[in-house]
Amino acid sequence: MGYNFSVQYKQGKENLCADALSRLHEVAHATLHSITTLQSDTLQHIRESWKGDTHLQQIIAAKEAGTAAHRKYSWEHGVLKRKGKLVIGDDQGLKQRLFQMYHAGSMGGHSGISAIYQRMKRLSFLKKMKPEIYNYIQQFTVCQQSKSDNQWPMGLLQPLPIPDHIWRDISLDGLLKSLGKSTIFVVVDHLSKQAHFMAMPHPYTAVTVA
């Protein structure tokens, strides 16, 4: 850095700055320090969702009794987990609240289905989580009204070459079932714009068209 440093030892009584910041008085050791914790009603809402689920109530009762059943689940400090993930009960209001938090909240940013699913499954367990998330986003008004283009920006428009003879450059298309025929074969000449419509059954081959 262009500086020349030298390390000099100072005795404790001479190192006044360090004493003021790092050393505590004897009275400070006896001081009671308070601890502040954050309490969220979301966890309480999750616990209440377990009460309406008979299957989860059986799992909780088995874990409280100390049985070896339901090994994938754990019950610690009043919290039910499955493989270390918090279990979400079948409560529609709670699910809507969690989806809102993970999708439209500060941590969501209106992400897609896969992004929200990956975030939620890291911390929580919910039966049929991905279909539930899909249905929620499909009904979310803001996302349905705002559609972003995920394609690469297009380049300059390239005009099509002009044919020099009729029926030299044609396009083919097929339509839905009509009048007993499963396919209407459409042939269009790009130069004269003439078109031929041929009703055919499905399946068809090049021999049938000829």
Coordinates of N, CA and C in Angstrom, one line a residue:
M1 N 0.8 -1.2 0.0 CA 0.0 0.0 0.0 C 0.8 1.3 0.0
G2 N 2.2 1.1 0.1 CA 3.0 2.3 0.1 C 3.2 2.9 1.4
Y3 N 2.9 2.1 2.5 CA 3.1 2.6 3.9 C 4.2 1.7 4.6
N4 N 4.9 2.3 5.5 CA 5.9 1.6 6.3 C 5.3 1.5 7.7
F5 N 5.0 0.3 8.2 CA 4.4 0.1 9.5 C 5.5 -0.5 10.4
S6 N 5.3 -0.1 11.7 CA 6.2 -0.7 12.7 C 5.3 -1.0 13.9
V7 N 5.5 -2.2 14.4 CA 4.7 -2.7 15.6 C 5.5 -2.4 16.8
Q8 N 4.8 -1.7 17.8 CA 5.4 -1.4 19.0 C 4.6 -1.9 20.2
Y9 N 5.2 -2.5 21.1 CA 4.5 -3.1 22.3 C 4.3 -2.0 23.3
K10 N 3.1 -1.9 23.9 CA 2.8 -1.0 25.0 C 2.2 -1.8 26.1
Q11 N 2.5 -1.4 27.3 CA 2.0 -2.1 28.5 C 0.5 -1.7 28.6
G12 N -0.2 -2.5 29.4 CA -1.6 -2.3 29.6 C -2.0 -0.9 30.1
K13 N -1.2 -0.4 31.1 CA -1.6 0.9 31.6 C -1.3 2.0 30.7
E14 N -0.5 1.8 29.6 CA -0.2 2.8 28.6 C -1.1 2.7 27.4
N15 N -1.7 1.5 27.2 CA -2.6 1.3 26.1 C -4.0 1.7 26.5
L16 N -4.3 3.0 26.6 CA -5.5 3.5 27.1 C -6.7 3.2 26.2
C17 N -6.5 3.3 24.9 CA -7.6 3.1 23.9 C -8.1 1.7 24.0
A18 N -7.2 0.8 24.0 CA -7.7 -0.6 24.1 C -8.4 -0.9 25.4
D19 N -8.0 -0.3 26.5 CA -8.6 -0.5 27.8 C -10.1 0.0 27.7
A20 N -10.3 1.1 27.1 CA -11.6 1.7 27.0 C -12.6 0.9 26.2
L21 N -12.1 0.2 25.2 CA -13.0 -0.6 24.3 C -13.2 -2.1 24.7
S22 N -12.1 -2.7 25.2 CA -12.1 -4.1 25.3 C -12.2 -4.6 26.8
R23 N -11.9 -3.7 27.7 CA -12.0 -4.2 29.1 C -13.2 -3.6 29.8
L24 N -13.8 -4.5 30.6 CA -15.0 -4.1 31.3 C -14.7 -4.0 32.8
H25 N -15.5 -3.1 33.4 CA -15.3 -2.9 34.8 C -15.9 -4.1 35.6
E26 N -15.6 -4.2 36.8 CA -16.1 -5.4 37.6 C -17.6 -5.3 37.8
V27 N -18.2 -4.1 37.8 CA -19.6 -3.9 38.0 C -20.4 -4.4 36.8
A28 N -19.7 -4.3 35.6 CA -20.4 -4.6 34.4 C -20.7 -6.2 34.3
H29 N -19.8 -7.0 35.0 CA -20.0 -8.4 34.9 C -21.3 -8.8 35.7
A30 N -21.7 -8.1 36.6 CA -22.9 -8.4 37.4 C -24.2 -7.9 36.8
T31 N -24.1 -7.1 35.6 CA -25.2 -6.5 35.0 C -26.0 -7.6 34.3
L32 N -27.3 -7.5 34.4 CA -28.2 -8.5 33.8 C -28.5 -8.0 32.4
H33 N -28.2 -8.8 31.4 CA -28.4 -8.4 30.0 C -29.7 -9.1 29.5
S34 N -30.6 -8.3 28.9 CA -31.9 -8.8 28.4 C -31.7 -9.4 27.0
I35 N -32.5 -10.4 26.6 CA -32.5 -11.0 25.3 C -33.8 -10.7 24.6
T36 N -33.7 -10.2 23.4 CA -34.9 -9.9 22.6 C -35.1 -11.0 21.5
T37 N -36.3 -11.6 21.5 CA -36.6 -12.6 20.5 C -37.8 -12.1 19.6
L38 N -37.8 -12.5 18.4 CA -38.9 -12.2 17.5 C -40.0 -13.3 17.6
Q39 N -41.2 -12.8 17.7 CA -42.3 -13.8 17.8 C -43.2 -13.5 16.6
S40 N -43.5 -14.6 15.8 CA -44.3 -14.5 14.6 C -45.6 -15.3 14.8
D41 N -46.7 -14.8 14.4 CA -48.0 -15.5 14.5 C -48.1 -16.6 13.4
T42 N -47.2 -16.6 12.5 CA -47.2 -17.6 11.4 C -47.0 -19.0 12.0
L43 N -46.0 -19.1 12.9 CA -45.7 -20.4 13.6 C -46.9 -20.9 14.4
Q44 N -47.6 -19.9 15.1 CA -48.8 -20.3 15.8 C -49.9 -20.7 14.9
H45 N -50.0 -20.1 13.8 CA -51.0 -20.5 12.8 C -50.7 -21.9 12.2
I46 N -49.4 -22.2 12.1 CA -49.1 -23.5 11.6 C -49.4 -24.6 12.6
R47 N -49.2 -24.3 13.9 CA -49.5 -25.2 15.0 C -51.0 -25.5 15.0
E48 N -51.8 -24.4 14.8 CA -53.3 -24.6 14.8 C -53.7 -25.4 13.6
S49 N -53.0 -25.4 12.5 CA -53.4 -26.2 11.3 C -53.2 -27.7 11.6
W50 N -52.4 -28.1 12.5 CA -52.2 -29.5 12.9 C -53.5 -30.0 13.6
K51 N -54.2 -29.2 14.3 CA -55.3 -29.6 15.0 C -56.4 -30.1 14.1
G52 N -56.5 -29.5 12.9 CA -57.6 -29.9 12.0 C -57.3 -31.1 11.1
D53 N -56.1 -31.7 11.3 CA -55.6 -32.8 10.5 C -55.5 -34.0 11.4
T54 N -56.4 -35.0 11.1 CA -56.4 -36.2 12.0 C -55.1 -37.0 11.8
H55 N -54.6 -37.1 10.6 CA -53.3 -37.8 10.4 C -52.2 -37.2 11.2
L56 N -52.1 -35.9 11.1 CA -51.0 -35.2 11.9 C -51.2 -35.4 13.4
Q57 N -52.4 -35.4 13.8 CA -52.7 -35.6 15.3 C -52.2 -36.9 15.7
Q58 N -52.4 -37.9 14.9 CA -51.9 -39.3 15.2 C -50.4 -39.3 15.3
I59 N -49.8 -38.6 14.4 CA -48.3 -38.6 14.4 C -47.8 -37.9 15.6
I60 N -48.4 -36.8 16.0 CA -47.9 -36.1 17.2 C -48.1 -36.9 18.4
A61 N -49.3 -37.6 18.5 CA -49.5 -38.4 19.7 C -48.5 -39.6 19.7
A62 N -48.2 -40.1 18.6 CA -47.2 -41.2 18.6 C -45.8 -40.7 19.0
K63 N -45.4 -39.5 18.6 CA -44.1 -39.0 18.9 C -44.1 -38.6 20.4
E64 N -45.2 -38.1 20.9 CA -45.2 -37.7 22.3 C -45.1 -39.0 23.2
A65 N -45.7 -40.1 22.7 CA -45.6 -41.3 23.5 C -44.3 -42.0 23.3
G66 N -43.4 -41.5 22.4 CA -42.1 -42.1 22.3 C -42.0 -43.4 21.5
T67 N -43.0 -43.6 20.6 CA -43.0 -44.8 19.8 C -42.1 -44.7 18.6
A68 N -41.8 -45.8 18.0 CA -40.8 -45.8 16.8 C -41.5 -45.6 15.5
A69 N -42.8 -45.3 15.5 CA -43.6 -45.1 14.3 C -43.3 -43.8 13.7
H70 N -43.6 -43.7 12.4 CA -43.4 -42.4 11.7 C -42.0 -41.9 11.8
R71 N -41.0 -42.6 11.4 CA -39.6 -42.3 11.6 C -39.2 -41.0 10.8
K72 N -39.9 -40.7 9.8 CA -39.6 -39.5 9.0 C -39.9 -38.2 9.7
Y73 N -40.8 -38.4 10.8 CA -41.2 -37.2 11.5 C -40.5 -37.1 12.8
S74 N -40.4 -35.8 13.3 CA -39.8 -35.6 14.6 C -40.7 -34.5 15.3
W75 N -40.7 -34.6 16.7 CA -41.4 -33.7 17.5 C -40.5 -33.1 18.6
E76 N -40.1 -31.9 18.4 CA -39.2 -31.3 19.3 C -39.6 -29.8 19.7
H77 N -39.7 -29.6 21.0 CA -40.1 -28.3 21.5 C -41.5 -27.8 20.9
G78 N -42.4 -28.7 20.8 CA -43.7 -28.4 20.3 C -43.8 -28.1 18.8
V79 N -42.8 -28.6 18.0 CA -42.8 -28.3 16.6 C -42.7 -29.7 15.9
L80 N -43.6 -29.9 14.9 CA -43.6 -31.1 14.1 C -42.8 -30.9 12.8
K81 N -41.9 -31.8 12.6 CA -41.1 -31.7 11.4 C -41.0 -33.0 10.6
R82 N -40.8 -32.9 9.3 CA -40.6 -34.1 8.5 C -39.3 -34.0 7.8
K83 N -38.4 -34.9 8.1 CA -37.0 -34.8 7.6 C -36.4 -33.4 7.8
G84 N -36.6 -32.8 8.9 CA -36.1 -31.6 9.3 C -36.8 -30.4 8.7
K85 N -37.9 -30.6 8.1 CA -38.7 -29.5 7.5 C -40.0 -29.3 8.2
L86 N -40.4 -28.1 8.4 CA -41.6 -27.8 9.2 C -42.9 -28.3 8.4
V87 N -43.7 -29.0 9.1 CA -44.9 -29.6 8.5 C -46.0 -28.5 8.5
I88 N -46.7 -28.4 7.3 CA -47.8 -27.5 7.1 C -49.1 -28.3 7.0
G89 N -50.0 -27.9 7.9 CA -51.3 -28.7 7.9 C -52.2 -28.2 6.7
D90 N -53.3 -29.0 6.5 CA -54.2 -28.7 5.4 C -55.2 -27.6 5.9
D91 N -54.7 -26.3 5.8 CA -55.4 -25.1 6.2 C -55.3 -24.2 5.0
Q92 N -56.5 -24.0 4.3 CA -56.4 -23.2 3.1 C -56.0 -21.8 3.3
G93 N -56.5 -21.2 4.4 CA -56.0 -19.8 4.8 C -54.6 -19.7 5.0
L94 N -54.0 -20.7 5.7 CA -52.6 -20.7 6.0 C -51.8 -20.9 4.7
K95 N -52.2 -21.8 3.8 CA -51.5 -22.0 2.6 C -51.5 -20.7 1.7
Q96 N -52.7 -20.0 1.6 CA -52.7 -18.8 0.9 C -51.8 -17.7 1.5
R97 N -51.7 -17.7 2.8 CA -50.8 -16.7 3.4 C -49.3 -17.0 3.1
L98 N -48.9 -18.3 3.1 CA -47.6 -18.7 2.8 C -47.2 -18.5 1.3
F99 N -48.2 -18.8 0.5 CA -47.9 -18.6 -1.0 C -47.8 -17.1 -1.2
Q100 N -48.6 -16.3 -0.6 CA -48.5 -14.8 -0.7 C -47.1 -14.3 -0.3
M101 N -46.7 -14.9 0.8 CA -45.4 -14.4 1.3 C -44.2 -14.8 0.4
Y102 N -44.3 -16.1 -0.1 CA -43.2 -16.6 -0.9 C -43.3 -16.0 -2.3
H103 N -44.4 -15.6 -2.8 CA -44.6 -15.2 -4.2 C -44.6 -13.7 -4.3
A104 N -45.4 -13.0 -3.6 CA -45.6 -11.6 -3.7 C -44.9 -10.8 -2.6
G105 N -44.3 -11.5 -1.6 CA -43.6 -10.8 -0.5 C -42.3 -10.3 -0.9
S106 N -41.5 -9.8 0.0 CA -40.2 -9.3 -0.2 C -39.2 -10.3 -0.7
M107 N -39.4 -11.6 -0.3 CA -38.5 -12.7 -0.6 C -39.0 -13.3 -1.9
G108 N -40.1 -13.0 -2.5 CA -40.6 -13.7 -3.7 C -40.3 -12.9 -4.9
G109 N -40.8 -11.7 -5.0 CA -40.6 -10.9 -6.2 C -41.3 -11.4 -7.4
H110 N -42.5 -12.0 -7.1 CA -43.4 -12.6 -8.2 C -42.6 -13.6 -9.1
S111 N -41.9 -14.5 -8.5 CA -41.2 -15.5 -9.2 C -42.1 -16.5 -9.8
G112 N -41.5 -17.4 -10.6 CA -42.3 -18.4 -11.2 C -42.6 -19.6 -10.3
I113 N -43.3 -20.6 -10.8 CA -43.7 -21.8 -10.0 C -42.5 -22.5 -9.5
S114 N -41.5 -22.8 -10.3 CA -40.4 -23.6 -9.9 C -39.6 -22.9 -8.8
A115 N -39.4 -21.6 -9.0 CA -38.6 -20.8 -8.0 C -39.3 -20.8 -6.6
I116 N -40.6 -20.6 -6.6 CA -41.3 -20.6 -5.3 C -41.3 -22.0 -4.7
Y117 N -41.5 -23.0 -5.5 CA -41.5 -24.4 -5.0 C -40.2 -24.8 -4.4
Q118 N -39.1 -24.4 -5.0 CA -37.7 -24.7 -4.5 C -37.5 -24.0 -3.2
R119 N -38.0 -22.7 -3.0 CA -37.8 -22.0 -1.8 C -38.6 -22.6 -0.6
M120 N -39.8 -23.0 -0.9 CA -40.7 -23.5 0.1 C -40.3 -24.9 0.6
K121 N -39.9 -25.8 -0.4 CA -39.6 -27.1 0.0 C -38.3 -27.2 0.8
R122 N -37.4 -26.2 0.8 CA -36.2 -26.2 1.6 C -36.5 -26.1 3.1
L123 N -37.6 -25.4 3.4 CA -37.9 -25.2 4.8 C -39.2 -25.9 5.3
S124 N -40.1 -26.2 4.4 CA -41.4 -26.7 4.9 C -41.8 -27.9 4.1
F125 N -42.8 -28.7 4.6 CA -43.3 -29.8 3.9 C -44.8 -29.7 3.9
L126 N -45.4 -29.8 2.7 CA -46.8 -29.6 2.4 C -47.2 -30.6 1.3
K127 N -48.2 -31.4 1.6 CA -48.7 -32.4 0.6 C -49.2 -31.7 -0.6
K128 N -48.8 -32.2 -1.8 CA -49.2 -31.7 -3.1 C -48.8 -30.2 -3.2
M129 N -47.6 -29.9 -2.7 CA -47.2 -28.5 -2.7 C -47.1 -27.9 -4.1
K130 N -46.5 -28.6 -5.1 CA -46.3 -28.0 -6.4 C -47.7 -27.7 -7.1
P131 N -48.7 -28.6 -7.1 CA -50.0 -28.3 -7.7 C -50.7 -27.1 -7.0
E132 N -50.5 -27.0 -5.7 CA -51.1 -25.9 -4.9 C -50.5 -24.6 -5.4
I133 N -49.2 -24.6 -5.5 CA -48.5 -23.3 -5.9 C -48.9 -23.0 -7.4
Y134 N -49.0 -24.0 -8.2 CA -49.5 -23.7 -9.6 C -50.8 -23.1 -9.7
N135 N -51.8 -23.7 -8.9 CA -53.1 -23.1 -8.9 C -53.2 -21.7 -8.4
Y136 N -52.3 -21.4 -7.3 CA -52.3 -20.1 -6.7 C -51.8 -19.1 -7.8
I137 N -50.7 -19.4 -8.4 CA -50.2 -18.4 -9.4 C -51.1 -18.2 -10.6
Q138 N -51.7 -19.3 -11.0 CA -52.6 -19.2 -12.2 C -53.8 -18.3 -11.9
Q139 N -54.2 -18.1 -10.6 CA -55.3 -17.3 -10.2 C -54.8 -15.9 -9.7
F140 N -53.5 -15.7 -9.6 CA -53.0 -14.4 -9.1 C -53.2 -13.3 -10.2
T141 N -54.0 -12.3 -9.9 CA -54.4 -11.3 -10.9 C -53.2 -10.5 -11.4
V142 N -52.3 -10.1 -10.6 CA -51.2 -9.3 -11.0 C -50.4 -10.0 -12.0
C143 N -50.1 -11.3 -11.8 CA -49.2 -12.0 -12.7 C -49.9 -12.3 -14.0
Q144 N -51.2 -12.5 -13.9 CA -52.0 -12.8 -15.2 C -52.1 -11.6 -16.1
Q145 N -52.1 -10.4 -15.5 CA -52.2 -9.2 -16.2 C -50.8 -8.7 -16.8
S146 N -49.7 -9.2 -16.2 CA -48.4 -8.7 -16.6 C -47.7 -10.0 -17.2
K147 N -47.5 -10.0 -18.5 CA -46.8 -11.1 -19.1 C -45.5 -10.6 -19.7
S148 N -44.4 -11.1 -19.3 CA -43.1 -10.7 -19.8 C -42.7 -11.7 -20.9
D149 N -41.9 -11.1 -21.8 CA -41.5 -11.9 -23.0 C -40.1 -12.5 -22.6
N150 N -40.1 -13.9 -22.6 CA -38.9 -14.6 -22.3 C -38.0 -15.0 -23.5
Q151 N -38.4 -14.5 -24.7 CA -37.6 -14.9 -25.9 C -36.5 -13.9 -26.1
W152 N -35.5 -14.3 -26.9 CA -34.5 -13.4 -27.3 C -35.1 -12.3 -28.2
P153 N -34.5 -11.1 -28.1 CA -35.1 -10.0 -29.0 C -34.8 -10.4 -30.5
M154 N -35.8 -10.1 -31.3 CA -35.7 -10.4 -32.7 C -34.7 -9.5 -33.4
G155 N -34.1 -10.0 -34.5 CA -33.3 -9.1 -35.3 C -34.1 -8.4 -36.4
L156 N -33.4 -7.9 -37.4 CA -34.1 -7.2 -38.5 C -34.9 -8.1 -39.3
L157 N -36.0 -7.6 -39.8 CA -36.9 -8.4 -40.6 C -36.3 -8.8 -41.9
Q158 N -36.3 -10.1 -42.2 CA -35.7 -10.6 -43.5 C -36.8 -10.9 -44.4
P159 N -36.9 -10.2 -45.6 CA -38.0 -10.5 -46.5 C -37.8 -11.9 -47.2
L160 N -38.9 -12.5 -47.5 CA -38.9 -13.8 -48.2 C -38.5 -13.7 -49.6
P161 N -37.8 -14.6 -50.2 CA -37.5 -14.5 -51.6 C -38.7 -14.7 -52.5
I162 N -38.7 -13.9 -53.6 CA -39.9 -13.9 -54.5 C -39.7 -15.1 -55.5
P163 N -40.6 -16.0 -55.6 CA -40.5 -17.1 -56.5 C -40.6 -16.6 -58.0
D164 N -39.9 -17.3 -58.9 CA -39.9 -16.9 -60.3 C -40.9 -17.7 -61.2
H165 N -41.5 -18.8 -60.6 CA -42.5 -19.6 -61.3 C -43.6 -19.9 -60.3
I166 N -44.8 -20.1 -60.8 CA -45.9 -20.5 -59.9 C -45.7 -22.0 -59.5
W167 N -46.3 -22.3 -58.4 CA -46.2 -23.6 -57.7 C -44.8 -24.1 -57.5
R168 N -43.9 -23.2 -57.4 CA -42.5 -23.6 -57.1 C -42.3 -23.5 -55.6
D169 N -42.9 -22.5 -55.0 CA -42.8 -22.4 -53.5 C -44.1 -22.4 -52.9
I170 N -44.4 -23.5 -52.1 CA -45.8 -23.7 -51.6 C -45.7 -23.8 -50.1
S171 N -46.8 -23.6 -49.4 CA -46.9 -23.9 -47.9 C -48.0 -24.9 -47.7
L172 N -47.9 -25.7 -46.6 CA -48.8 -26.7 -46.3 C -49.4 -26.4 -44.9
D173 N -50.7 -26.8 -44.8 CA -51.3 -26.6 -43.5 C -52.4 -27.6 -43.3
G174 N -52.8 -27.9 -42.1 CA -53.9 -28.8 -41.8 C -54.9 -28.2 -40.8
L175 N -56.1 -28.6 -41.0 CA -57.2 -28.0 -40.1 C -57.8 -29.2 -39.3
L176 N -58.8 -28.8 -38.5 CA -59.5 -29.8 -37.7 C -60.4 -30.7 -38.5
K177 N -61.1 -31.6 -37.8 CA -62.0 -32.6 -38.4 C -63.2 -31.8 -38.9
S178 N -63.6 -32.2 -40.2 CA -64.8 -31.5 -40.8 C -65.5 -32.5 -41.7
L179 N -66.8 -32.6 -41.6 CA -67.6 -33.4 -42.5 C -67.1 -34.9 -42.6
G180 N -66.7 -35.5 -41.5 CA -66.3 -36.8 -41.5 C -64.8 -37.0 -41.9
K181 N -64.2 -36.0 -42.4 CA -62.8 -36.0 -42.7 C -62.0 -35.4 -41.5
S182 N -60.9 -36.1 -41.1 CA -60.1 -35.6 -40.0 C -59.2 -34.5 -40.3
T183 N -58.9 -34.3 -41.6 CA -57.9 -33.3 -41.9 C -58.3 -32.6 -43.2
I184 N -58.1 -31.3 -43.3 CA -58.2 -30.6 -44.6 C -56.8 -30.1 -44.9
F185 N -56.3 -30.7 -46.0 CA -54.9 -30.4 -46.5 C -55.0 -29.1 -47.3
V186 N -54.2 -28.1 -47.0 CA -54.2 -26.9 -47.7 C -52.8 -26.6 -48.3
V187 N -52.9 -26.4 -49.6 CA -51.6 -26.1 -50.4 C -51.8 -24.7 -51.0
V188 N -50.8 -23.8 -50.7 CA -50.8 -22.4 -51.2 C -49.6 -22.1 -52.0
D189 N -49.8 -21.5 -53.1 CA -48.7 -21.1 -54.0 C -48.3 -19.6 -53.5
H190 N -47.0 -19.4 -53.2 CA -46.6 -18.2 -52.6 C -46.6 -17.1 -53.7
L191 N -46.4 -17.4 -55.0 CA -46.4 -16.4 -56.0 C -47.7 -15.9 -56.5
S192 N -48.6 -16.9 -56.9 CA -49.9 -16.5 -57.4 C -51.0 -16.5 -56.3
K193 N -50.6 -16.9 -55.0 CA -51.6 -17.0 -53.9 C -52.7 -17.9 -54.1
Q194 N -52.6 -18.8 -55.1 CA -53.7 -19.8 -55.3 C -53.6 -20.9 -54.3
A195 N -54.8 -21.4 -53.9 CA -54.8 -22.4 -52.8 C -55.7 -23.6 -53.3
H196 N -55.3 -24.8 -52.8 CA -56.1 -26.0 -53.0 C -56.4 -26.6 -51.7
F197 N -57.7 -27.0 -51.5 CA -58.1 -27.6 -50.2 C -58.6 -29.0 -50.5
M198 N -58.0 -30.0 -49.8 CA -58.2 -31.4 -50.0 C -58.6 -32.0 -48.6
A199 N -59.8 -32.5 -48.5 CA -60.3 -33.2 -47.3 C -59.8 -34.7 -47.4
M200 N -59.2 -35.1 -46.3 CA -58.6 -36.4 -46.2 C -58.8 -37.0 -44.8
P201 N -58.9 -38.3 -44.8 CA -58.9 -39.0 -43.4 C -57.5 -39.1 -42.8
H202 N -57.5 -39.3 -41.6 CA -56.2 -39.5 -40.9 C -56.1 -41.0 -40.4
P203 N -55.0 -41.6 -40.6 CA -53.7 -41.0 -41.0 C -53.6 -41.0 -42.5
Y204 N -52.7 -40.1 -43.0 CA -52.5 -40.0 -44.4 C -50.9 -40.0 -44.7
T205 N -50.6 -40.3 -46.0 CA -49.2 -40.4 -46.3 C -49.0 -39.5 -47.6
A206 N -47.7 -39.4 -48.0 CA -47.4 -38.6 -49.2 C -48.0 -39.2 -50.4
V207 N -48.2 -40.5 -50.4 CA -48.8 -41.2 -51.5 C -50.3 -40.9 -51.6
T208 N -50.9 -40.8 -50.5 CA -52.4 -40.4 -50.4 C -52.6 -39.0 -50.9
V209 N -51.7 -38.1 -50.5 CA -51.8 -36.7 -51.0 C -51.6 -36.6 -52.5
A210 N -50.6 -37.3 -53.0 CA -50.3 -37.3 -54.4 C -51.5 -37.8 -55.2

